[in-house]
mmCIF file of C-alpha atoms in Angstrom:
data_model
loop_
_atom_site.group_PDB
_atom_site.id
_atom_site.type_symbol
_atom_site.label_atom_id
_atom_site.label_comp_id
_atom_site.label_asym_id
_atom_site.label_seq_id
_atom_site.Cartn_x
_atom_site.Cartn_y
_atom_site.Cartn_z
ATOM 1 C CA UNK A 1 8.393 -4.429 -12.550
ATOM 2 C CA UNK A 2 11.861 -4.274 -11.025
ATOM 3 C CA UNK A 3 11.394 -7.179 -8.569
ATOM 4 C CA UNK A 4 8.408 -9.418 -9.382
ATOM 5 C CA UNK A 5 6.505 -10.484 -6.263
ATOM 6 C CA UNK A 6 6.707 -14.208 -5.414
ATOM 7 C CA UNK A 7 3.770 -16.479 -5.144
ATOM 8 C CA UNK A 8 5.037 -17.492 -1.684
ATOM 9 C CA UNK A 9 4.815 -13.857 -0.543
ATOM 10 C CA UNK A 10 1.214 -13.513 -1.757
ATOM 11 C CA UNK A 11 0.305 -16.766 -0.059
ATOM 12 C CA UNK A 12 1.812 -15.612 3.245
ATOM 13 C CA UNK A 13 -0.050 -12.271 2.991
ATOM 14 C CA UNK A 14 -3.389 -13.966 2.389
ATOM 15 C CA UNK A 15 -2.771 -16.328 5.273
ATOM 16 C CA UNK A 16 -2.074 -13.388 7.502
ATOM 17 C CA UNK A 17 -5.277 -11.761 6.544
ATOM 18 C CA UNK A 18 -7.224 -14.924 7.104
ATOM 19 C CA UNK A 19 -5.728 -15.268 10.528
ATOM 20 C CA UNK A 20 -6.989 -11.860 11.474
ATOM 21 C CA UNK A 21 -3.617 -10.252 12.064
ATOM 22 C CA UNK A 22 -3.717 -6.513 12.886
ATOM 23 C CA UNK A 23 -1.527 -3.493 12.194
ATOM 24 C CA UNK A 24 -1.684 0.072 13.358
ATOM 25 C CA UNK A 25 -2.857 2.360 10.590
ATOM 26 C CA UNK A 26 -4.166 5.897 10.355
ATOM 27 C CA UNK A 27 -7.970 5.793 9.722
ATOM 28 C CA UNK A 28 -9.082 7.354 6.436
ATOM 29 C CA UNK A 29 -12.783 6.536 6.479
ATOM 30 C CA UNK A 30 -15.621 8.456 8.053
ATOM 31 C CA UNK A 31 -17.616 11.473 6.975
ATOM 32 C CA UNK A 32 -16.111 12.842 3.740
ATOM 33 C CA UNK A 33 -17.633 16.257 4.366
ATOM 34 C CA UNK A 34 -15.714 16.578 7.585
ATOM 35 C CA UNK A 35 -12.311 15.632 6.118
ATOM 36 C CA UNK A 36 -10.141 17.405 3.611
ATOM 37 C CA UNK A 37 -7.171 14.995 3.958
ATOM 38 C CA UNK A 38 -6.899 12.160 1.449
ATOM 39 C CA UNK A 39 -4.307 9.397 1.832
ATOM 40 C CA UNK A 40 -2.122 7.876 -0.817
ATOM 41 C CA UNK A 41 0.005 4.772 -0.330
ATOM 42 C CA UNK A 42 2.792 3.994 -2.824
ATOM 43 C CA UNK A 43 5.742 1.551 -3.314
ATOM 44 C CA UNK A 44 8.367 4.247 -3.837
ATOM 45 C CA UNK A 45 10.271 4.729 -0.592
ATOM 46 C CA UNK A 46 13.236 5.983 -2.609
ATOM 47 C CA UNK A 47 11.401 9.255 -3.214
ATOM 48 C CA UNK A 48 11.462 11.597 -0.239
ATOM 49 C CA UNK A 49 9.360 14.636 0.558
ATOM 50 C CA UNK A 50 11.494 16.836 -1.652
ATOM 51 C CA UNK A 51 11.138 14.679 -4.755
ATOM 52 C CA UNK A 52 9.266 15.515 -7.916
ATOM 53 C CA UNK A 53 6.997 12.571 -7.261
ATOM 54 C CA UNK A 54 5.822 13.920 -3.919
ATOM 55 C CA UNK A 55 5.485 17.398 -5.426
ATOM 56 C CA UNK A 56 3.136 15.891 -7.994
ATOM 57 C CA UNK A 57 0.995 14.184 -5.350
ATOM 58 C CA UNK A 58 0.717 17.466 -3.432
ATOM 59 C CA UNK A 59 -0.139 19.354 -6.589
ATOM 60 C CA UNK A 60 -2.884 16.878 -7.478
ATOM 61 C CA UNK A 61 -4.214 17.345 -3.937
ATOM 62 C CA UNK A 62 -4.284 21.096 -4.304
ATOM 63 C CA UNK A 63 -6.008 20.863 -7.659
ATOM 64 C CA UNK A 64 -8.668 18.600 -6.074
ATOM 65 C CA UNK A 65 -9.072 21.024 -3.101
ATOM 66 C CA UNK A 66 -7.720 18.601 -0.504
ATOM 67 C CA UNK A 67 -4.547 17.861 1.401
ATOM 68 C CA UNK A 68 -2.698 14.638 0.442
ATOM 69 C CA UNK A 69 -1.097 12.553 3.101
ATOM 70 C CA UNK A 70 1.345 10.169 1.501
ATOM 71 C CA UNK A 71 2.853 7.001 2.996
ATOM 72 C CA UNK A 72 5.417 4.866 1.256
ATOM 73 C CA UNK A 73 6.298 1.163 1.740
ATOM 74 C CA UNK A 74 8.428 -1.486 0.109
ATOM 75 C CA UNK A 75 6.349 -3.483 -2.390
ATOM 76 C CA UNK A 76 5.784 -6.584 -0.228
ATOM 77 C CA UNK A 77 5.160 -4.570 2.910
ATOM 78 C CA UNK A 78 2.696 -2.371 1.100
ATOM 79 C CA UNK A 79 0.550 -5.302 0.046
ATOM 80 C CA UNK A 80 0.516 -6.696 3.565
ATOM 81 C CA UNK A 81 -0.412 -3.332 5.068
ATOM 82 C CA UNK A 82 -3.263 -2.638 2.664
ATOM 83 C CA UNK A 83 -4.783 -6.107 3.164
ATOM 84 C CA UNK A 84 -4.803 -5.683 6.857
ATOM 85 C CA UNK A 85 -5.926 -2.021 6.730
ATOM 86 C CA UNK A 86 -8.882 -3.018 4.567
ATOM 87 C CA UNK A 87 -9.862 -5.613 7.182
ATOM 88 C CA UNK A 88 -9.917 -2.783 9.779
ATOM 89 C CA UNK A 89 -11.716 -0.354 7.460
ATOM 90 C CA UNK A 90 -8.713 1.985 7.351
ATOM 91 C CA UNK A 91 -7.519 1.534 3.801
ATOM 92 C CA UNK A 92 -6.054 4.592 1.957
ATOM 93 C CA UNK A 93 -8.048 6.556 -0.565
ATOM 94 C CA UNK A 94 -5.593 5.939 -3.379
ATOM 95 C CA UNK A 95 -3.296 2.898 -3.660
ATOM 96 C CA UNK A 96 -0.432 2.473 -6.081
ATOM 97 C CA UNK A 97 0.615 -1.128 -6.157
ATOM 98 C CA UNK A 98 2.556 -3.668 -8.196
ATOM 99 C CA UNK A 99 0.309 -4.897 -11.055
ATOM 100 C CA UNK A 100 0.189 -8.646 -10.216
ATOM 101 C CA UNK A 101 -1.195 -7.829 -6.810
ATOM 102 C CA UNK A 102 -4.300 -6.099 -8.228
ATOM 103 C CA UNK A 103 -6.192 -9.375 -8.714
ATOM 104 C CA UNK A 104 -5.213 -10.565 -5.215
ATOM 105 C CA UNK A 105 -6.647 -7.380 -3.674
ATOM 106 C CA UNK A 106 -9.713 -7.343 -5.938
ATOM 107 C CA UNK A 107 -10.614 -10.967 -5.130
ATOM 108 C CA UNK A 108 -10.127 -10.164 -1.388
ATOM 109 C CA UNK A 109 -12.735 -7.400 -1.763
ATOM 110 C CA UNK A 110 -10.177 -4.628 -1.038
ATOM 111 C CA UNK A 111 -10.563 -2.611 -4.261
ATOM 112 C CA UNK A 112 -13.425 -0.704 -5.714
ATOM 113 C CA UNK A 113 -13.959 -1.319 -9.415
ATOM 114 C CA UNK A 114 -13.965 1.336 -12.148
ATOM 115 C CA UNK A 115 -17.755 0.870 -12.241
ATOM 116 C CA UNK A 116 -17.957 1.864 -8.606
ATOM 117 C CA UNK A 117 -15.653 4.879 -8.898
ATOM 118 C CA UNK A 118 -16.433 5.943 -12.502
ATOM 119 C CA UNK A 119 -12.687 5.868 -13.444
ATOM 120 C CA UNK A 120 -12.090 6.403 -17.143
ATOM 121 C CA UNK A 121 -9.953 3.594 -18.517
ATOM 122 C CA UNK A 122 -10.713 4.067 -22.206
ATOM 123 C CA UNK A 123 -7.232 5.388 -23.139
ATOM 124 C CA UNK A 124 -5.457 2.330 -21.797
ATOM 125 C CA UNK A 125 -4.706 -0.483 -24.303
ATOM 126 C CA UNK A 126 -6.368 -3.847 -23.446
ATOM 127 C CA UNK A 127 -3.071 -5.682 -23.108
ATOM 128 C CA UNK A 128 -1.903 -3.304 -20.351
ATOM 129 C CA UNK A 129 -5.330 -2.977 -18.708
ATOM 130 C CA UNK A 130 -5.657 -6.776 -18.494
ATOM 131 C CA UNK A 131 -3.351 -6.919 -15.386
ATOM 132 C CA UNK A 132 -5.811 -4.703 -13.599
ATOM 133 C CA UNK A 133 -8.876 -6.809 -14.373
ATOM 134 C CA UNK A 134 -10.553 -9.658 -12.481
ATOM 135 C CA UNK A 135 -13.791 -11.495 -13.302
ATOM 136 C CA UNK A 136 -14.556 -8.987 -16.114
ATOM 137 C CA UNK A 137 -14.227 -5.894 -13.976
ATOM 138 C CA UNK A 138 -11.444 -3.301 -13.938
ATOM 139 C CA UNK A 139 -9.803 -2.325 -10.684
ATOM 140 C CA UNK A 140 -7.211 0.249 -11.624
ATOM 141 C CA UNK A 141 -5.109 1.868 -14.342
ATOM 142 C CA UNK A 142 -1.331 1.503 -15.002
ATOM 143 C CA UNK A 143 0.799 4.418 -13.966
ATOM 144 C CA UNK A 144 3.503 3.124 -16.319
ATOM 145 C CA UNK A 145 4.833 -0.157 -17.680
ATOM 146 C CA UNK A 146 8.139 -1.880 -18.136
ATOM 147 C CA UNK A 147 8.997 -5.127 -19.744
ATOM 148 C CA UNK A 148 11.893 -7.221 -21.058
ATOM 149 C CA UNK A 149 14.002 -7.090 -24.201
ATOM 150 C CA UNK A 150 17.515 -8.106 -25.313
ATOM 151 C CA UNK A 151 20.459 -5.759 -24.729
ATOM 152 C CA UNK A 152 23.379 -6.477 -26.992
ATOM 153 C CA UNK A 153 27.084 -5.540 -27.002
ATOM 154 C CA UNK A 154 27.914 -4.074 -30.438
ATOM 155 C CA UNK A 155 31.666 -4.829 -30.329
ATOM 156 C CA UNK A 156 31.195 -8.481 -29.331
ATOM 157 C CA UNK A 157 28.794 -9.019 -32.193
ATOM 158 C CA UNK A 158 31.021 -7.188 -34.676
ATOM 159 C CA UNK A 159 34.074 -9.288 -33.710
ATOM 160 C CA UNK A 160 31.933 -12.441 -34.278
ATOM 161 C CA UNK A 161 30.710 -11.223 -37.602
ATOM 162 C CA UNK A 162 27.084 -11.004 -36.556
ATOM 163 C CA UNK A 163 24.744 -8.454 -38.109
ATOM 164 C CA UNK A 164 22.161 -7.611 -35.505
ATOM 165 C CA UNK A 165 19.596 -7.031 -38.251
ATOM 166 C CA UNK A 166 19.834 -10.796 -39.032
ATOM 167 C CA UNK A 167 18.607 -11.722 -35.515
ATOM 168 C CA UNK A 168 14.869 -12.036 -36.061
ATOM 169 C CA UNK A 169 13.787 -15.418 -34.635
ATOM 170 C CA UNK A 170 15.035 -18.247 -32.454
ATOM 171 C CA UNK A 171 17.091 -19.919 -35.174
ATOM 172 C CA UNK A 172 18.967 -16.774 -36.170
ATOM 173 C CA UNK A 173 19.493 -15.868 -32.517
ATOM 174 C CA UNK A 174 20.991 -19.296 -31.776
ATOM 175 C CA UNK A 175 23.153 -18.987 -34.875
ATOM 176 C CA UNK A 176 24.468 -15.664 -33.611
ATOM 177 C CA UNK A 177 25.304 -17.273 -30.267
ATOM 178 C CA UNK A 178 27.259 -20.014 -31.969
ATOM 179 C CA UNK A 179 29.310 -17.454 -33.841
ATOM 180 C CA UNK A 180 29.969 -15.463 -30.728
ATOM 181 C CA UNK A 181 31.131 -18.599 -28.860
ATOM 182 C CA UNK A 182 33.422 -19.538 -31.822
ATOM 183 C CA UNK A 183 34.937 -16.062 -31.626
ATOM 184 C CA UNK A 184 35.900 -16.661 -27.992
ATOM 185 C CA UNK A 185 33.229 -14.616 -26.301
ATOM 186 C CA UNK A 186 30.138 -15.461 -24.272
ATOM 187 C CA UNK A 187 26.652 -15.719 -25.646
ATOM 188 C CA UNK A 188 23.666 -14.723 -23.614
ATOM 189 C CA UNK A 189 22.828 -14.262 -19.951
ATOM 190 C CA UNK A 190 19.466 -14.176 -18.238
ATOM 191 C CA UNK A 191 17.788 -14.958 -14.935
ATOM 192 C CA UNK A 192 16.418 -18.390 -14.400
ATOM 193 C CA UNK A 193 16.446 -18.351 -10.585
ATOM 194 C CA UNK A 194 13.848 -20.429 -8.778
ATOM 195 C CA UNK A 195 11.614 -17.436 -7.936
ATOM 196 C CA UNK A 196 9.065 -15.205 -9.703
ATOM 197 C CA UNK A 197 12.022 -13.546 -11.440
ATOM 198 C CA UNK A 198 12.752 -16.834 -13.187
ATOM 199 C CA UNK A 199 9.235 -17.188 -14.504
ATOM 200 C CA UNK A 200 9.185 -13.464 -15.435
ATOM 201 C CA UNK A 201 12.243 -13.949 -17.646
ATOM 202 C CA UNK A 202 11.100 -17.239 -19.109
ATOM 203 C CA UNK A 203 7.662 -16.002 -20.157
ATOM 204 C CA UNK A 204 8.717 -14.144 -23.338
ATOM 205 C CA UNK A 205 10.107 -17.359 -24.671
ATOM 206 C CA UNK A 206 7.142 -19.398 -23.359
ATOM 207 C CA UNK A 207 4.581 -17.011 -24.903
ATOM 208 C CA UNK A 208 6.852 -16.438 -27.967
ATOM 209 C CA UNK A 209 6.484 -20.187 -28.674
ATOM 210 C CA UNK A 210 2.717 -19.844 -28.537
ATOM 211 C CA UNK A 211 2.295 -21.563 -25.246
ATOM 212 C CA UNK A 212 -0.464 -20.791 -22.703
ATOM 213 C CA UNK A 213 -0.167 -20.738 -18.896
ATOM 214 C CA UNK A 214 -3.159 -23.052 -18.545
ATOM 215 C CA UNK A 215 -1.174 -25.869 -20.282
ATOM 216 C CA UNK A 216 2.380 -25.888 -19.145
ATOM 217 C CA UNK A 217 3.236 -29.171 -20.806
ATOM 218 C CA UNK A 218 2.197 -28.235 -24.392
ATOM 219 C CA UNK A 219 4.520 -28.896 -27.283
ATOM 220 C CA UNK A 220 5.063 -25.108 -27.520
ATOM 221 C CA UNK A 221 6.047 -24.848 -23.890
ATOM 222 C CA UNK A 222 8.477 -27.759 -24.202
ATOM 223 C CA UNK A 223 10.094 -26.108 -27.197
ATOM 224 C CA UNK A 224 10.672 -22.913 -25.200
ATOM 225 C CA UNK A 225 12.305 -24.749 -22.308
ATOM 226 C CA UNK A 226 14.358 -26.925 -24.732
ATOM 227 C CA UNK A 227 15.695 -23.686 -26.332
ATOM 228 C CA UNK A 228 17.109 -22.544 -22.934
ATOM 229 C CA UNK A 229 18.294 -26.013 -22.004
ATOM 230 C CA UNK A 230 20.153 -26.415 -25.307
ATOM 231 C CA UNK A 231 21.822 -23.051 -24.878
ATOM 232 C CA UNK A 232 23.359 -24.260 -21.647
ATOM 233 C CA UNK A 233 24.337 -27.573 -23.144
ATOM 234 C CA UNK A 234 26.095 -25.834 -26.072
ATOM 235 C CA UNK A 235 27.790 -23.290 -23.759
ATOM 236 C CA UNK A 236 25.866 -20.356 -25.293
ATOM 237 C CA UNK A 237 24.584 -19.435 -21.877
ATOM 238 C CA UNK A 238 26.392 -19.891 -18.542
ATOM 239 C CA UNK A 239 25.358 -22.306 -15.835
ATOM 240 C CA UNK A 240 25.148 -19.314 -13.509
ATOM 241 C CA UNK A 241 21.728 -18.415 -14.998
ATOM 242 C CA UNK A 242 20.196 -21.035 -12.754
ATOM 243 C CA UNK A 243 20.948 -18.812 -9.701
ATOM 244 C CA UNK A 244 21.019 -15.447 -11.442
ATOM 245 C CA UNK A 245 18.677 -12.736 -10.408
ATOM 246 C CA UNK A 246 18.020 -9.982 -12.953
ATOM 247 C CA UNK A 247 20.619 -7.890 -11.091
ATOM 248 C CA UNK A 248 23.395 -10.531 -11.166
ATOM 249 C CA UNK A 249 22.558 -11.321 -14.826
ATOM 250 C CA UNK A 250 22.987 -7.707 -15.575
ATOM 251 C CA UNK A 251 26.308 -7.646 -13.779
ATOM 252 C CA UNK A 252 27.533 -10.463 -16.057
ATOM 253 C CA UNK A 253 26.573 -8.507 -19.139
ATOM 254 C CA UNK A 254 28.234 -5.343 -17.796
ATOM 255 C CA UNK A 255 31.582 -7.143 -17.800
ATOM 256 C CA UNK A 256 31.605 -6.702 -21.638
ATOM 257 C CA UNK A 257 32.140 -10.438 -22.349
ATOM 258 C CA UNK A 258 28.556 -11.257 -23.322
ATOM 259 C CA UNK A 259 26.792 -10.672 -26.647
ATOM 260 C CA UNK A 260 23.250 -10.525 -25.204
ATOM 261 C CA UNK A 261 21.408 -10.087 -21.971
ATOM 262 C CA UNK A 262 17.663 -10.355 -21.302
ATOM 263 C CA UNK A 263 16.700 -7.579 -19.017
ATOM 264 C CA UNK A 264 14.354 -4.669 -18.452
ATOM 265 C CA UNK A 265 13.700 -0.979 -19.076
ATOM 266 C CA UNK A 266 15.000 -0.306 -15.580
ATOM 267 C CA UNK A 267 18.625 -1.099 -16.700
ATOM 268 C CA UNK A 268 18.796 1.807 -19.234
ATOM 269 C CA UNK A 269 20.625 4.022 -16.783
ATOM 270 C CA UNK A 270 23.136 1.246 -16.022
ATOM 271 C CA UNK A 271 23.540 0.478 -19.690
ATOM 272 C CA UNK A 272 24.950 4.007 -20.243
ATOM 273 C CA UNK A 273 27.571 3.266 -17.594
ATOM 274 C CA UNK A 274 28.954 0.067 -19.026
ATOM 275 C CA UNK A 275 31.667 1.787 -21.066
ATOM 276 C CA UNK A 276 30.819 -0.146 -24.280
ATOM 277 C CA UNK A 277 28.365 0.497 -27.127
ATOM 278 C CA UNK A 278 25.133 -1.368 -26.712
ATOM 279 C CA UNK A 279 21.844 -1.759 -28.534
ATOM 280 C CA UNK A 280 18.466 -3.183 -27.777
ATOM 281 C CA UNK A 281 16.124 -5.517 -29.714
ATOM 282 C CA UNK A 282 12.841 -7.114 -28.746
ATOM 283 C CA UNK A 283 12.835 -10.714 -27.572
ATOM 284 C CA UNK A 284 12.032 -12.590 -30.823
ATOM 285 C CA UNK A 285 9.249 -15.047 -31.109
ATOM 286 C CA UNK A 286 10.086 -18.571 -32.384
ATOM 287 C CA UNK A 287 9.192 -17.858 -36.010
ATOM 288 C CA UNK A 288 9.896 -14.159 -35.992
ATOM 289 C CA UNK A 289 8.252 -10.973 -34.783
ATOM 290 C CA UNK A 290 8.199 -9.689 -31.235
ATOM 291 C CA UNK A 291 7.383 -12.189 -28.451
ATOM 292 C CA UNK A 292 4.877 -11.039 -25.814
ATOM 293 C CA UNK A 293 6.808 -10.157 -22.639
ATOM 294 C CA UNK A 294 5.284 -9.826 -19.218
ATOM 295 C CA UNK A 295 4.415 -6.312 -18.085
ATOM 296 C CA UNK A 296 5.851 -4.813 -14.944
ATOM 297 C CA UNK A 297 4.901 -1.581 -13.290
ATOM 298 C CA UNK A 298 2.316 -0.301 -10.873
ATOM 299 C CA UNK A 299 -1.370 0.390 -11.074
ATOM 300 C CA UNK A 300 -3.265 3.257 -9.509
ATOM 301 C CA UNK A 301 -6.265 1.783 -7.706
ATOM 302 C CA UNK A 302 -9.004 2.867 -5.321
ATOM 303 C CA UNK A 303 -9.580 0.785 -2.149
ATOM 304 C CA UNK A 304 -13.152 0.353 -0.971
ATOM 305 C CA UNK A 305 -14.367 3.119 1.314
ATOM 306 C CA UNK A 306 -17.294 2.912 3.692
ATOM 307 C CA UNK A 307 -18.016 6.533 2.839
ATOM 308 C CA UNK A 308 -18.566 6.267 -0.940
ATOM 309 C CA UNK A 309 -18.858 10.043 -1.079
ATOM 310 C CA UNK A 310 -15.056 10.145 -1.033
ATOM 311 C CA UNK A 311 -14.807 8.551 -4.478
ATOM 312 C CA UNK A 312 -15.612 11.770 -6.301
ATOM 313 C CA UNK A 313 -12.477 13.509 -5.026
ATOM 314 C CA UNK A 314 -10.428 10.306 -5.259
ATOM 315 C CA UNK A 315 -11.411 10.154 -8.934
ATOM 316 C CA UNK A 316 -9.923 13.669 -9.336
ATOM 317 C CA UNK A 317 -6.649 12.537 -7.714
ATOM 318 C CA UNK A 318 -6.293 9.482 -9.962
ATOM 319 C CA UNK A 319 -7.163 11.531 -13.107
ATOM 320 C CA UNK A 320 -4.472 14.011 -12.175
ATOM 321 C CA UNK A 321 -1.868 11.271 -11.745
ATOM 322 C CA UNK A 322 -2.810 9.720 -15.066
ATOM 323 C CA UNK A 323 -3.120 12.942 -17.090
ATOM 324 C CA UNK A 324 -0.936 13.235 -20.207
ATOM 325 C CA UNK A 325 1.224 16.001 -18.784
ATOM 326 C CA UNK A 326 1.805 14.340 -15.400
ATOM 327 C CA UNK A 327 2.159 10.817 -16.912
ATOM 328 C CA UNK A 328 5.103 11.949 -19.021
ATOM 329 C CA UNK A 329 6.950 13.338 -16.005
ATOM 330 C CA UNK A 330 6.163 10.258 -13.878
ATOM 331 C CA UNK A 331 7.215 7.608 -16.346
ATOM 332 C CA UNK A 332 10.376 9.574 -17.216
ATOM 333 C CA UNK A 333 11.344 9.603 -13.500
ATOM 334 C CA UNK A 334 10.574 5.864 -13.055
ATOM 335 C CA UNK A 335 12.146 4.668 -16.361
ATOM 336 C CA UNK A 336 8.719 3.370 -17.388
ATOM 337 C CA UNK A 337 6.934 3.344 -20.741
ATOM 338 C CA UNK A 338 3.770 5.340 -20.592
ATOM 339 C CA UNK A 339 0.432 3.387 -20.639
ATOM 340 C CA UNK A 340 -1.124 5.542 -23.392
ATOM 341 C CA UNK A 341 -0.143 6.045 -27.004
ATOM 342 C CA UNK A 342 -0.241 9.795 -26.738
ATOM 343 C CA UNK A 343 2.391 9.856 -23.981
ATOM 344 C CA UNK A 344 4.435 7.122 -25.613
ATOM 345 C CA UNK A 345 4.823 9.240 -28.710
ATOM 346 C CA UNK A 346 6.124 12.094 -26.584
ATOM 347 C CA UNK A 347 8.638 9.746 -24.880
ATOM 348 C CA UNK A 348 10.022 8.478 -28.203
ATOM 349 C CA UNK A 349 10.242 12.020 -29.562
ATOM 350 C CA UNK A 350 12.346 13.015 -26.538
ATOM 351 C CA UNK A 351 14.419 9.806 -26.522
ATOM 352 C CA UNK A 352 14.356 7.667 -29.689
ATOM 353 C CA UNK A 353 16.156 4.846 -27.739
ATOM 354 C CA UNK A 354 12.795 4.159 -26.105
ATOM 355 C CA UNK A 355 11.068 3.058 -29.354
ATOM 356 C CA UNK A 356 12.071 -0.576 -28.893
ATOM 357 C CA UNK A 357 10.567 -0.551 -25.391
ATOM 358 C CA UNK A 358 7.374 1.100 -26.560
ATOM 359 C CA UNK A 359 7.029 -1.516 -29.292
ATOM 360 C CA UNK A 360 7.642 -4.261 -26.729
ATOM 361 C CA UNK A 361 5.064 -2.857 -24.371
ATOM 362 C CA UNK A 362 2.484 -2.737 -27.186
ATOM 363 C CA UNK A 363 2.533 -6.577 -27.418
ATOM 364 C CA UNK A 364 3.280 -7.318 -23.759
ATOM 365 C CA UNK A 365 0.907 -9.237 -21.490
ATOM 366 C CA UNK A 366 -0.043 -9.063 -17.846
ATOM 367 C CA UNK A 367 0.890 -12.176 -15.939
ATOM 368 C CA UNK A 368 -2.461 -12.341 -14.210
ATOM 369 C CA UNK A 369 -4.241 -11.610 -17.586
ATOM 370 C CA UNK A 370 -6.241 -14.150 -19.530
ATOM 371 C CA UNK A 371 -8.522 -14.192 -16.450
ATOM 372 C CA UNK A 372 -5.901 -16.084 -14.424
ATOM 373 C CA UNK A 373 -6.101 -13.635 -11.462
ATOM 374 C CA UNK A 374 -4.903 -15.192 -8.227
ATOM 375 C CA UNK A 375 -4.331 -18.556 -10.009
ATOM 376 C CA UNK A 376 -1.151 -17.116 -11.608
ATOM 377 C CA UNK A 377 1.168 -17.554 -8.583
ATOM 378 C CA UNK A 378 0.001 -21.178 -8.285
ATOM 379 C CA UNK A 379 1.012 -21.656 -11.905
ATOM 380 C CA UNK A 380 4.179 -19.702 -11.802
ATOM 381 C CA UNK A 381 5.824 -21.620 -9.037
ATOM 382 C CA UNK A 382 5.532 -25.045 -10.833
ATOM 383 C CA UNK A 383 6.799 -23.241 -13.964
ATOM 384 C CA UNK A 384 9.939 -21.894 -12.430
ATOM 385 C CA UNK A 385 10.511 -25.214 -10.699
ATOM 386 C CA UNK A 386 10.322 -26.935 -14.087
ATOM 387 C CA UNK A 387 12.814 -24.465 -15.595
ATOM 388 C CA UNK A 388 15.252 -25.181 -12.747
ATOM 389 C CA UNK A 389 14.877 -28.911 -13.162
ATOM 390 C CA UNK A 390 15.493 -28.820 -16.893
ATOM 391 C CA UNK A 391 18.440 -26.405 -16.766
ATOM 392 C CA UNK A 392 20.113 -28.412 -14.005
ATOM 393 C CA UNK A 393 19.767 -31.559 -16.035
ATOM 394 C CA UNK A 394 17.703 -33.460 -13.474
ATOM 395 C CA UNK A 395 14.761 -33.767 -15.783
ATOM 396 C CA UNK A 396 14.053 -33.372 -19.502
ATOM 397 C CA UNK A 397 12.050 -30.320 -20.545
ATOM 398 C CA UNK A 398 9.070 -32.598 -21.300
ATOM 399 C CA UNK A 399 9.240 -34.427 -17.948
ATOM 400 C CA UNK A 400 9.740 -31.203 -16.044
ATOM 401 C CA UNK A 401 6.789 -29.501 -17.654
ATOM 402 C CA UNK A 402 4.553 -32.523 -17.355
ATOM 403 C CA UNK A 403 5.180 -32.528 -13.608
ATOM 404 C CA UNK A 404 4.613 -28.767 -13.510
ATOM 405 C CA UNK A 405 1.218 -29.059 -15.225
ATOM 406 C CA UNK A 406 0.109 -31.712 -12.793
ATOM 407 C CA UNK A 407 1.092 -29.510 -9.875
ATOM 408 C CA UNK A 408 -0.522 -26.410 -11.328
ATOM 409 C CA UNK A 409 -3.744 -28.198 -12.100
ATOM 410 C CA UNK A 410 -3.946 -29.527 -8.560
ATOM 411 C CA UNK A 411 -3.233 -26.112 -7.055
ATOM 412 C CA UNK A 412 -5.771 -24.200 -9.167
ATOM 413 C CA UNK A 413 -8.764 -26.532 -8.741
#
């Protein structure tokens, strides 16, 4: 997920749907026997009609014996459009959408389940599939996944006398940051902005402490927030993290002054342009091992159609997009980790640098998983508010998270 969708955006979208707003869309329903055109909506406006992505869509259509009509929207716009199109009965046949939105669309009755469409999801690991599930039913399959890890600057660590192999848990990471500061360099940068990006970046530490989103004020959650707060107090992380997006945080790391940066798979291309040697390690859990990080990436889903006879061809289109051969090409183009072990192995064979990302994805978690569904945005907003309050010094981690738990509990009743 390059830009996690905010709870505010989802709330606005649902409010628009409830208000009965309308939008002009091309109808896709009707008699399946009379139509050979199938529509696909995706969130990739950066890929034009001459791209490999569109060529794949067209090839999948040809293999299924139909013509594919593709429309692309920005992520937020896409969700709005599909909610309103579903209200009008003009939803596309295939929808590729940001994974946290799946539960919103499923609970709104927009998506057909895998039981309805007979989609095969058996090759997808449960931790990735979880983001596409709601109330025990599956509503799509991931086209790819990305997540978070720690980039590091080899020369900064070497000058500070830090062996990256020694960084295995919170204590050893904090010790490394202290050495870096003592050597006259900067420690770690991340995004703690008061939006979904802030929650997205905090979750590996939150989950890595053993905390659960249903209890924001647990001792484990407080320990995670105290870690970040102490880093700012000690000067190991800059005050700018409070306003940093993932992009501006990366820009800080790219100056060459920082030892570490928490960021995502999507920065691999930029990492090669920094002009310094870098490496990548997983975000460590408090007592060692890899912390679960939130998954980003899109799901291929099937909106509800009045003419259920269309599902048979739709299933062929989805199977084509998710096939091993096509999946490898797609995730390579999108800088994603493949959702299946077979394709992950091919990725690592082609680019060993991806192994750390594959390992991170294997223990990653969907934000709407644990059966949170549409409750997640109502929990995430109090969480990022608590992070902001603690990092700014206006509240202690305990007080900030106690307030967050009260707000989340009230919002999710």
